Amino acid sequence: MGVSVDRVGVGLGVSIIFSASAPTPTLQVLRYFETVSSFSVTPNQIYESRFSDNGDGTFTNPFIWGDFPDTDIIRVGDDYYMICSSMCLTPGIPISHSKDLVNWQIIGYAFEKLDYADIYNMPNGSSLYNGGAWAPSIRYFGGKFHISYYDNLGFFVTCISDKPEGPYEKQILLNYRLYDPGVFFDDDGRVYVAHGQNTIYITELSPDFLHVVTPQREIYQLDNPGIEGSHMYKRNGWYYICNPGGGKQFIWRSRSIYGPYEGRVVIDNDMNYAGNGLHQGGFLDLPNGDSWFFLFQDHDFAGRPPILFPIEWEDDWPVLKQDNRTTYGQVQPTYPKPATNVTVTPISPVHSDEFSLPTLSLEWQWSHNPDDTKWSLTERPGFMRLHATPARIVEEARNTLVKRLIGPSISGRTLIDLSNLKDGDVTGLAMWNLPFAYIGIRQENGQRIPVMVIEDVIIEVVQPITNNQIHFKVITNDQSFASFYYSLDNEKTYIKLGNDLQMALTYATFLGSRFGLFCYHVGNGTSGFADFDYLRLESTVGPANHFNVSEPISIGYYDTDCNTTLHRSPTNEQTLTPTYTGAWVCFNNINFDQGANIFQVNASAIAGQRGVIEIRRDRFDGEVLGRCSVQDAQSRGFQIYNTTITPVTGVKKIYLVFTGGSGGFFTIRNFQFSSK
């Protein structure tokens, strides 16, 4: 009936205890790291997901490569709490906790259900995927946590608790459009909300959040680009309001809460994910006086992951903290961890689930409000039982259970017991979002038919099966494609079914893609149920930006850079062009293992141009290991260039320094090292 995972001190991993019926693992599954000393990636290691803590005192953005959109973070003493939008999903507004701002775990939710509007119960297959809890705000005042959000149906909701994990008591204020609220408690305890889109207003509320004390007053407006997503603070006698707009992050300040406000741009770049700016966040101060800014960045299928970078204060304005290499105002992927004076074990942000507990793991959410009579973890202990609910397609199915993906690549697999399906039942493993796709079983005329479906179109079917159980697997890659597989021989072999799905972040849900477990019934017949044994997550990416030379390394996965420009194709493949001669990118943790003496790069030279890639160790002006010439060829397309280098072993920090011409002289896709 699956595996149980027991955390023990076994170097880098955990022990895996399998039941007699479970397949024997061929690779070690890693969840926790027992130390925070430097570690490296070796071939064939499998993790549950990528995590941002590099184990060497640094972290790499996104600090969670998953869908935590419209992030808000507060510090209470030495603890940090983060919330994010959950839209139509329930329970709603996940509350995560951290001691170091880098390693986070979900500890609770602001509410169990969206219980004020019947549309969230999916009557007759209706839905509101882009409704629900948008852009929430969290504040701690008077010994209580206050989480507020606005639902575009016309509800301003505040959830209040004396415990960060809850339970929370809801307060609902009707008919006030407090869009994207930034709640603020002033020194005298008065409660204000900065809100609005294009035009920002401030409304004063009663301390119980049930009444408007002072109606909204217009504070400022910026229509092009439009601004929204307010976060409000007070620091050194200044009132600050942070707003995103046009892929930029703005901040405004005033000595009076109602203004006048003056503004400027905090940051205007896309870090190392081309075309998607950093936006919609705020700042917080650490006990030692350091300050950090948080926001998020669109990452296509992974949703809107949160980003963290250090700031300094100049004349009471926040500015990007620079190091002695000057990075020209660019937020970098990798930074030293915040100085929180704690030692934290690096941990994956999401985990596999064996359904071994009688309660649902906090990492799961339902696609809308669930029908609690149609699911159970206790009817068959060790399994998630989903009773088929009436629907036409997955989009209309109630009780779809979803778990967020963690990029840049991950797979999820499950085992489903089909014994109790009835004709008209459909069950399987989905790549859940809009557009959606799934691999599953449709039972018709007593036959169980494997199918792969994209949206409402059956892409491929195979011959009916007689098995009572079937394994499904969905694998994603860093170009936003998902592939679908099934196994009928206890995972000895997996067979691909149907087409790949190109996943996307769309306005239809405002959510990133998720693994989904579902069971629904087409028609008016008697429905049955499906039993899910587990959902197991696997990723070859563990600690962020740790690379083994045996595989090509995408040029966009650098830790720091200087004077480079990234481009991204429609299939999310990134390429890099040096802006000036002397530009560079740095990769902190390349594991050369037993050694390498060959460097090769997939590059394209600009017509009539040529340049050189210097492979340097430790610093941008460090030891030159080799030089690779990239020059215009007749094909004028991407090709492989290579050179010999000084033999290298172990884990090294490698700089690629670009020289020759006046800049923009070639474009790089990826590179790798090898031995000969």
Coordinates of N, CA, C and O in Angstrom, one line a residue, residues 404-550:
R404 N 0.4 22.0 -5.9 CA 1.2 22.9 -6.8 C 2.4 22.2 -7.3 O 3.0 21.3 -6.6
L405 N 2.8 22.5 -8.5 CA 4.1 22.1 -9.1 C 5.2 22.9 -8.5 O 5.0 24.1 -8.2
I406 N 6.4 22.4 -8.5 CA 7.6 23.1 -8.2 C 8.6 23.0 -9.4 O 8.9 21.9 -9.8
G407 N 9.0 24.1 -10.0 CA 9.8 24.1 -11.2 C 11.3 23.9 -10.8 O 11.6 23.8 -9.6
P408 N 12.1 23.9 -11.8 CA 11.8 24.0 -13.2 C 11.3 22.7 -13.9 O 10.8 22.8 -15.0
S409 N 11.4 21.6 -13.2 CA 10.9 20.3 -13.8 C 10.6 19.4 -12.6 O 11.3 19.4 -11.6
I410 N 9.6 18.6 -12.8 CA 9.1 17.7 -11.7 C 8.2 16.7 -12.3 O 7.6 16.9 -13.4
S411 N 8.1 15.5 -11.6 CA 7.1 14.5 -12.1 C 6.3 14.1 -10.9 O 6.7 14.2 -9.7
G412 N 5.0 13.7 -11.2 CA 4.1 13.2 -10.2 C 3.6 11.9 -10.6 O 3.2 11.7 -11.8
R413 N 3.5 10.9 -9.8 CA 2.9 9.6 -10.2 C 2.0 9.1 -9.1 O 2.2 9.4 -7.9
T414 N 1.0 8.3 -9.5 CA 0.0 7.8 -8.6 C -0.4 6.4 -9.0 O -0.2 6.0 -10.1
L415 N -0.9 5.6 -8.0 CA -1.5 4.3 -8.3 C -3.0 4.4 -7.9 O -3.3 4.8 -6.8
I416 N -3.9 4.0 -8.8 CA -5.3 4.1 -8.6 C -5.9 2.7 -8.6 O -5.7 1.9 -9.5
D417 N -6.7 2.4 -7.6 CA -7.5 1.2 -7.6 C -8.8 1.5 -8.3 O -9.6 2.3 -7.8
L418 N -9.1 0.7 -9.3 CA -10.2 1.0 -10.2 C -11.4 0.0 -9.9 O -12.4 0.1 -10.6
S419 N -11.3 -0.8 -8.9 CA -12.2 -1.9 -8.6 C -13.7 -1.4 -8.5 O -14.6 -2.2 -8.8
N420 N -13.9 -0.2 -8.0 CA -15.3 0.2 -7.7 C -15.8 1.3 -8.6 O -16.7 2.0 -8.3
L421 N -15.2 1.4 -9.8 CA -15.7 2.3 -10.8 C -17.0 1.7 -11.4 O -17.2 0.5 -11.5
K422 N -17.9 2.6 -11.8 CA -19.2 2.3 -12.5 C -19.1 2.9 -13.9 O -18.4 3.8 -14.1
D423 N -20.0 2.4 -14.7 CA -20.1 2.9 -16.1 C -20.4 4.4 -16.0 O -21.3 4.8 -15.2
G424 N -19.6 5.2 -16.8 CA -19.8 6.6 -16.7 C -18.8 7.3 -15.9 O -18.6 8.6 -15.9
D425 N -18.0 6.6 -15.1 CA -17.0 7.2 -14.2 C -15.7 7.5 -15.0 O -15.3 6.7 -15.9
V426 N -15.1 8.6 -14.6 CA -13.8 9.0 -15.2 C -12.9 9.3 -14.1 O -13.2 10.1 -13.2
T427 N -11.7 8.7 -14.0 CA -10.7 9.1 -13.0 C -9.3 9.1 -13.5 O -9.1 8.5 -14.6
G428 N -8.4 9.8 -12.8 CA -7.1 9.8 -13.3 C -6.2 10.9 -12.7 O -6.6 11.4 -11.6
L429 N -5.1 11.2 -13.4 CA -4.1 12.2 -12.9 C -4.1 13.3 -13.9 O -3.8 13.1 -15.1
A430 N -4.4 14.5 -13.4 CA -4.5 15.7 -14.3 C -3.3 16.6 -14.2 O -2.6 16.7 -13.1
M431 N -3.0 17.3 -15.2 CA -2.2 18.5 -15.1 C -3.3 19.6 -15.1 O -3.8 20.0 -16.1
W432 N -3.5 20.0 -13.9 CA -4.7 20.8 -13.6 C -4.4 22.3 -13.8 O -3.5 22.9 -13.2
N433 N -5.2 23.0 -14.6 CA -5.2 24.4 -14.8 C -6.2 24.6 -16.0 O -6.8 23.7 -16.4
L434 N -6.2 25.8 -16.5 CA -6.9 26.1 -17.8 C -5.8 26.7 -18.7 O -5.3 27.7 -18.4
P435 N -5.4 25.9 -19.8 CA -6.0 24.7 -20.2 C -5.6 23.5 -19.3 O -4.6 23.5 -18.7
F436 N -6.4 22.5 -19.3 CA -6.2 21.3 -18.5 C -5.9 20.1 -19.4 O -6.3 20.1 -20.6
A437 N -5.3 19.1 -18.9 CA -5.1 17.8 -19.6 C -5.0 16.7 -18.5 O -4.7 17.0 -17.4
Y438 N -5.3 15.5 -19.0 CA -5.2 14.4 -18.0 C -5.0 13.1 -18.7 O -5.2 12.9 -19.9
I439 N -4.5 12.1 -18.0 CA -4.4 10.7 -18.4 C -5.3 10.0 -17.4 O -5.2 10.2 -16.2
G440 N -6.2 9.1 -17.9 CA -7.1 8.5 -17.0 C -7.8 7.3 -17.5 O -7.4 6.7 -18.6
I441 N -8.8 6.9 -16.8 CA -9.6 5.7 -17.2 C -11.1 6.2 -17.3 O -11.6 6.8 -16.4
R442 N -11.7 5.8 -18.4 CA -13.1 6.0 -18.6 C -13.8 4.6 -18.6 O -13.3 3.7 -19.4
Q443 N -14.7 4.4 -17.7 CA -15.4 3.1 -17.7 C -16.7 3.2 -18.5 O -17.6 4.0 -18.2
E444 N -16.8 2.4 -19.6 CA -18.0 2.3 -20.4 C -18.3 0.9 -20.7 O -17.5 0.1 -21.1
N445 N -19.6 0.5 -20.5 CA -20.1 -0.8 -20.8 C -19.2 -1.9 -20.1 O -18.9 -2.9 -20.7
G446 N -18.9 -1.6 -18.9 CA -18.1 -2.5 -18.1 C -16.6 -2.6 -18.5 O -15.9 -3.4 -17.9
Q447 N -16.2 -1.8 -19.4 CA -14.8 -1.8 -19.9 C -14.0 -0.6 -19.4 O -14.6 0.6 -19.4
R448 N -12.8 -0.8 -18.9 CA -11.9 0.3 -18.5 C -11.0 0.7 -19.6 O -10.1 0.0 -20.0
I449 N -11.2 2.0 -20.0 CA -10.5 2.4 -21.2 C -9.5 3.5 -20.9 O -9.9 4.6 -20.4
P450 N -8.2 3.3 -21.0 CA -7.2 4.4 -20.8 C -7.3 5.4 -21.9 O -7.4 5.1 -23.1
V451 N -7.3 6.7 -21.4 CA -7.4 7.8 -22.4 C -6.5 8.9 -22.0 O -6.1 9.1 -20.8
M452 N -6.1 9.7 -23.0 CA -5.4 11.0 -22.7 C -6.2 12.1 -23.3 O -6.6 12.0 -24.5
V453 N -6.5 13.1 -22.5 CA -7.5 14.2 -22.9 C -6.8 15.6 -22.7 O -6.1 15.8 -21.7
I454 N -6.9 16.4 -23.7 CA -6.6 17.8 -23.5 C -7.8 18.7 -23.7 O -8.5 18.6 -24.8
E455 N -8.1 19.5 -22.7 CA -9.4 20.2 -22.7 C -10.5 19.2 -22.9 O -10.6 18.2 -22.1
D456 N -11.4 19.4 -23.8 CA -12.5 18.5 -24.0 C -12.3 17.6 -25.2 O -13.2 17.0 -25.7
V457 N -11.0 17.4 -25.6 CA -10.7 16.5 -26.8 C -10.0 15.3 -26.3 O -8.9 15.4 -25.7
I458 N -10.5 14.1 -26.7 CA -9.8 12.9 -26.5 C -8.7 12.8 -27.5 O -8.9 12.7 -28.7
I459 N -7.4 12.8 -27.0 CA -6.3 12.8 -27.9 C -5.9 11.4 -28.3 O -5.6 11.1 -29.5
E460 N -6.0 10.4 -27.4 CA -5.6 9.0 -27.7 C -6.3 8.1 -26.7 O -6.4 8.4 -25.5
V461 N -6.7 7.0 -27.2 CA -7.3 5.9 -26.4 C -6.5 4.6 -26.7 O -6.0 4.5 -27.8
V462 N -6.5 3.7 -25.8 CA -5.9 2.4 -26.1 C -7.0 1.3 -25.7 O -8.0 1.6 -25.2
Q463 N -6.6 0.1 -26.0 CA -7.5 -1.0 -25.8 C -7.9 -1.1 -24.3 O -7.1 -0.8 -23.4
P464 N -9.1 -1.5 -24.0 CA -9.6 -1.7 -22.6 C -8.6 -2.6 -21.9 O -8.0 -3.5 -22.4
I465 N -8.5 -2.3 -20.6 CA -7.7 -3.1 -19.7 C -8.5 -3.9 -18.7 O -9.7 -3.6 -18.5
T466 N -8.0 -5.0 -18.2 CA -8.7 -5.8 -17.2 C -8.1 -5.6 -15.8 O -8.6 -6.1 -14.8
N467 N -7.0 -4.8 -15.7 CA -6.3 -4.6 -14.4 C -7.3 -3.9 -13.5 O -8.1 -3.0 -13.9
N468 N -7.2 -4.2 -12.2 CA -7.9 -3.5 -11.2 C -7.1 -2.3 -10.7 O -7.7 -1.4 -10.0
Q469 N -5.8 -2.2 -11.1 CA -5.0 -1.1 -10.7 C -4.2 -0.6 -11.9 O -3.9 -1.3 -12.8
I470 N -3.9 0.7 -11.8 CA -3.1 1.3 -12.9 C -2.2 2.4 -12.3 O -2.7 3.2 -11.4
H471 N -1.0 2.5 -12.8 CA -0.1 3.6 -12.5 C -0.2 4.7 -13.5 O -0.1 4.4 -14.7
F472 N -0.2 5.9 -13.1 CA -0.2 7.1 -14.0 C 1.0 8.0 -13.6 O 1.3 8.1 -12.4
K473 N 1.6 8.6 -14.5 CA 2.7 9.5 -14.3 C 2.6 10.7 -15.2 O 2.3 10.6 -16.4
V474 N 2.9 11.9 -14.7 CA 3.0 13.1 -15.5 C 4.3 13.8 -15.2 O 4.7 13.9 -14.1
I475 N 5.1 14.0 -16.3 CA 6.4 14.6 -16.2 C 6.4 16.0 -16.9 O 6.0 16.1 -18.0
T476 N 6.9 17.0 -16.2 CA 7.1 18.3 -16.7 C 8.5 18.6 -17.0 O 9.4 18.1 -16.4
N477 N 8.8 19.6 -17.9 CA 10.2 20.0 -18.1 C 10.2 21.5 -18.1 O 9.2 22.2 -17.9
D478 N 11.5 22.1 -18.2 CA 11.6 23.5 -17.9 C 11.2 24.3 -19.1 O 11.4 25.6 -19.1
Q479 N 10.7 23.7 -20.2 CA 10.1 24.5 -21.3 C 8.6 24.5 -21.3 O 7.9 24.7 -22.3
S480 N 8.0 24.1 -20.1 CA 6.6 24.2 -19.8 C 5.8 23.2 -20.6 O 4.6 23.3 -20.8
F481 N 6.4 22.0 -20.9 CA 5.6 20.9 -21.5 C 5.4 19.8 -20.4 O 6.3 19.5 -19.6
A482 N 4.2 19.2 -20.5 CA 3.9 18.0 -19.6 C 3.6 16.8 -20.5 O 2.9 16.9 -21.5
S483 N 4.2 15.7 -20.1 CA 4.0 14.4 -20.8 C 3.3 13.4 -19.9 O 3.5 13.5 -18.7
F484 N 2.5 12.5 -20.5 CA 1.6 11.7 -19.8 C 1.9 10.2 -20.0 O 2.1 9.8 -21.2
Y485 N 2.0 9.4 -19.0 CA 2.4 8.0 -19.1 C 1.5 7.1 -18.2 O 0.9 7.5 -17.2
Y486 N 1.4 5.8 -18.6 CA 0.7 4.8 -17.7 C 1.6 3.5 -17.7 O 2.4 3.3 -18.6
S487 N 1.3 2.8 -16.6 CA 2.0 1.5 -16.5 C 1.0 0.4 -16.0 O 0.2 0.7 -15.1
L488 N 1.1 -0.7 -16.6 CA 0.2 -1.9 -16.3 C 1.0 -3.0 -15.6 O 0.4 -4.0 -15.3
D489 N 2.3 -2.8 -15.5 CA 3.2 -3.9 -14.9 C 3.9 -3.5 -13.7 O 5.1 -3.8 -13.5
N490 N 3.2 -2.7 -12.8 CA 3.8 -2.3 -11.5 C 5.0 -1.5 -11.7 O 6.0 -1.6 -11.0
E491 N 5.0 -0.6 -12.7 CA 6.0 0.4 -13.0 C 7.3 -0.2 -13.5 O 8.3 0.5 -13.5
K492 N 7.3 -1.4 -14.0 CA 8.5 -1.9 -14.7 C 8.7 -1.1 -16.0 O 9.8 -0.8 -16.4
T493 N 7.6 -0.8 -16.7 CA 7.6 0.0 -17.9 C 6.5 1.0 -17.9 O 5.4 0.7 -17.4
Y494 N 6.8 2.2 -18.4 CA 5.8 3.2 -18.6 C 5.6 3.5 -20.1 O 6.6 3.6 -20.8
I495 N 4.4 3.7 -20.5 CA 4.0 3.9 -21.9 C 3.4 5.3 -22.0 O 2.5 5.7 -21.3
K496 N 4.0 6.1 -23.0 CA 3.5 7.4 -23.2 C 2.1 7.4 -23.9 O 1.9 6.5 -24.8
L497 N 1.2 8.2 -23.5 CA -0.1 8.3 -24.1 C -0.4 9.7 -24.5 O -0.2 10.7 -23.7
G498 N -0.9 9.9 -25.7 CA -1.4 11.2 -26.2 C -0.2 12.2 -26.5 O 0.9 11.8 -26.7
N499 N -0.6 13.5 -26.5 CA 0.4 14.5 -26.8 C 0.9 15.2 -25.6 O 0.3 15.1 -24.5
D500 N 2.0 16.0 -25.8 CA 2.4 16.8 -24.7 C 1.5 18.0 -24.6 O 1.0 18.5 -25.6
L501 N 1.3 18.5 -23.4 CA 0.6 19.7 -23.1 C 1.5 20.9 -22.9 O 2.4 20.8 -22.1
Q502 N 1.4 22.0 -23.6 CA 2.2 23.2 -23.3 C 1.4 24.0 -22.3 O 0.3 24.5 -22.6
M503 N 1.9 24.0 -21.1 CA 1.2 24.6 -19.9 C 1.4 26.1 -20.0 O 2.4 26.6 -20.6
A504 N 0.6 26.9 -19.3 CA 0.6 28.3 -19.4 C 0.0 28.9 -18.1 O -0.8 28.3 -17.5
L505 N 0.4 30.1 -17.9 CA -0.2 30.9 -16.8 C -1.2 31.9 -17.5 O -0.8 32.7 -18.4
T506 N -2.5 31.7 -17.3 CA -3.5 32.4 -18.0 C -4.4 33.2 -17.1 O -4.5 32.9 -15.9
Y507 N -5.1 34.2 -17.7 CA -6.1 34.9 -16.9 C -7.3 34.1 -16.5 O -8.2 34.5 -15.8
A508 N -7.4 32.9 -17.1 CA -8.6 32.1 -16.8 C -8.6 31.6 -15.4 O -9.7 31.4 -14.8
T509 N -7.4 31.5 -14.8 CA -7.3 31.1 -13.4 C -6.4 32.0 -12.5 O -6.6 32.0 -11.3
F510 N -5.5 32.7 -13.1 CA -4.4 33.4 -12.4 C -3.6 32.4 -11.5 O -3.0 32.9 -10.5
L511 N -3.6 31.2 -11.9 CA -2.9 30.2 -11.1 C -1.9 29.4 -11.9 O -2.0 29.3 -13.1
G512 N -0.8 28.9 -11.3 CA 0.1 28.0 -11.9 C -0.5 26.6 -12.0 O -1.5 26.3 -11.4
S513 N 0.1 25.8 -12.8 CA -0.4 24.4 -13.0 C -0.1 23.6 -11.7 O 0.8 23.8 -10.9
R514 N -1.0 22.6 -11.6 CA -0.9 21.7 -10.4 C -1.2 20.3 -10.8 O -1.9 20.0 -11.8
F515 N -0.7 19.3 -10.0 CA -1.1 17.9 -10.2 C -2.5 17.8 -9.6 O -2.8 18.4 -8.6
G516 N -3.4 17.1 -10.3 CA -4.8 16.9 -9.9 C -5.2 15.5 -9.8 O -5.0 14.7 -10.8
L517 N -5.9 15.1 -8.8 CA -6.5 13.8 -8.6 C -8.0 14.0 -8.7 O -8.6 14.9 -8.1
F518 N -8.7 13.2 -9.6 CA -10.1 13.5 -9.8 C -10.9 12.2 -10.0 O -10.3 11.2 -10.4
C519 N -12.2 12.3 -9.8 CA -13.1 11.2 -10.2 C -14.5 11.9 -10.4 O -15.0 12.5 -9.4
Y520 N -15.0 11.8 -11.6 CA -16.3 12.3 -11.8 C -17.1 11.4 -12.7 O -16.6 10.4 -13.2
H521 N -18.4 11.7 -12.8 CA -19.4 10.8 -13.5 C -20.1 11.5 -14.6 O -20.6 12.6 -14.3
V522 N -20.1 10.9 -15.8 CA -20.8 11.5 -16.9 C -22.1 10.8 -17.0 O -22.2 9.6 -17.1
G523 N -23.2 11.6 -17.1 CA -24.5 11.0 -17.3 C -25.2 10.9 -16.0 O -24.9 11.5 -15.0
N524 N -26.3 10.1 -16.0 CA -27.2 10.1 -14.8 C -27.3 8.7 -14.1 O -28.2 8.4 -13.4
G525 N -26.3 7.9 -14.5 CA -26.3 6.5 -13.9 C -25.7 6.5 -12.5 O -25.4 7.5 -11.9
T526 N -25.6 5.3 -12.0 CA -25.0 5.1 -10.6 C -23.5 5.3 -10.7 O -22.9 4.7 -11.6
S527 N -23.0 6.1 -9.8 CA -21.6 6.4 -9.8 C -20.8 5.5 -8.8 O -21.4 5.1 -7.8
G528 N -19.5 5.4 -9.0 CA -18.7 4.6 -8.1 C -17.6 5.5 -7.4 O -17.9 6.7 -7.2
F529 N -16.5 4.9 -7.2 CA -15.4 5.7 -6.6 C -14.1 5.1 -7.0 O -14.0 4.0 -7.4
A530 N -13.0 5.9 -6.8 CA -11.6 5.5 -7.1 C -10.8 5.7 -5.8 O -11.0 6.7 -5.1
D531 N -9.9 4.8 -5.6 CA -9.0 4.9 -4.4 C -7.6 5.2 -4.9 O -7.0 4.4 -5.7
F532 N -7.0 6.3 -4.5 CA -5.7 6.7 -4.8 C -4.7 6.4 -3.7 O -4.9 6.7 -2.5
D533 N -3.7 5.6 -4.0 CA -2.7 5.1 -3.0 C -1.8 6.1 -2.6 O -1.4 6.1 -1.4
Y534 N -1.4 7.0 -3.5 CA -0.3 8.0 -3.1 C -0.2 9.0 -4.3 O -0.7 8.8 -5.4
L535 N 0.5 10.1 -4.0 CA 1.1 10.9 -5.0 C 2.5 11.1 -4.7 O 2.9 11.7 -3.6
R536 N 3.4 10.6 -5.5 CA 4.9 10.7 -5.3 C 5.5 11.7 -6.2 O 5.3 11.6 -7.5
L537 N 6.2 12.6 -5.7 CA 6.9 13.6 -6.5 C 8.4 13.3 -6.6 O 9.0 12.9 -5.7
E538 N 8.9 13.6 -7.8 CA 10.3 13.3 -8.1 C 10.9 14.4 -8.9 O 10.2 14.9 -9.9
S539 N 12.1 14.8 -8.6 CA 12.8 15.8 -9.4 C 14.3 15.5 -9.4 O 14.8 15.1 -8.4
T540 N 14.9 15.7 -10.6 CA 16.4 15.6 -10.6 C 17.0 16.9 -10.1 O 18.2 17.0 -9.9
V541 N 16.2 18.0 -9.9 CA 16.7 19.2 -9.4 C 16.4 19.3 -7.9 O 15.2 19.2 -7.5
G542 N 17.4 19.4 -7.1 CA 17.3 19.5 -5.7 C 17.7 20.9 -5.2 O 17.0 21.9 -5.4
P543 N 18.9 21.0 -4.6 CA 19.4 22.3 -4.2 C 19.6 23.2 -5.5 O 20.1 22.7 -6.5
A544 N 19.1 24.4 -5.3 CA 19.1 25.2 -6.5 C 20.5 25.5 -7.1 O 21.4 25.7 -6.4
N545 N 20.5 25.5 -8.4 CA 21.7 25.9 -9.2 C 22.9 25.1 -8.8 O 24.0 25.6 -8.7
H546 N 22.7 23.8 -8.5 CA 23.9 22.9 -8.3 C 23.8 22.0 -9.6 O 22.8 21.4 -9.9
F547 N 24.9 21.9 -10.3 CA 24.9 21.3 -11.6 C 26.0 20.2 -11.7 O 27.1 20.4 -11.1
N548 N 25.7 19.1 -12.4 CA 26.7 18.1 -12.7 C 27.1 18.3 -14.1 O 26.3 18.5 -15.0
V549 N 28.4 18.2 -14.4 CA 28.9 18.5 -15.8 C 28.4 17.4 -16.8 O 28.7 17.6 -18.0
S550 N 27.8 16.4 -16.4 CA 27.4 15.3 -17.3 C 26.3 15.7 -18.2 O 26.0 15.1 -19.2

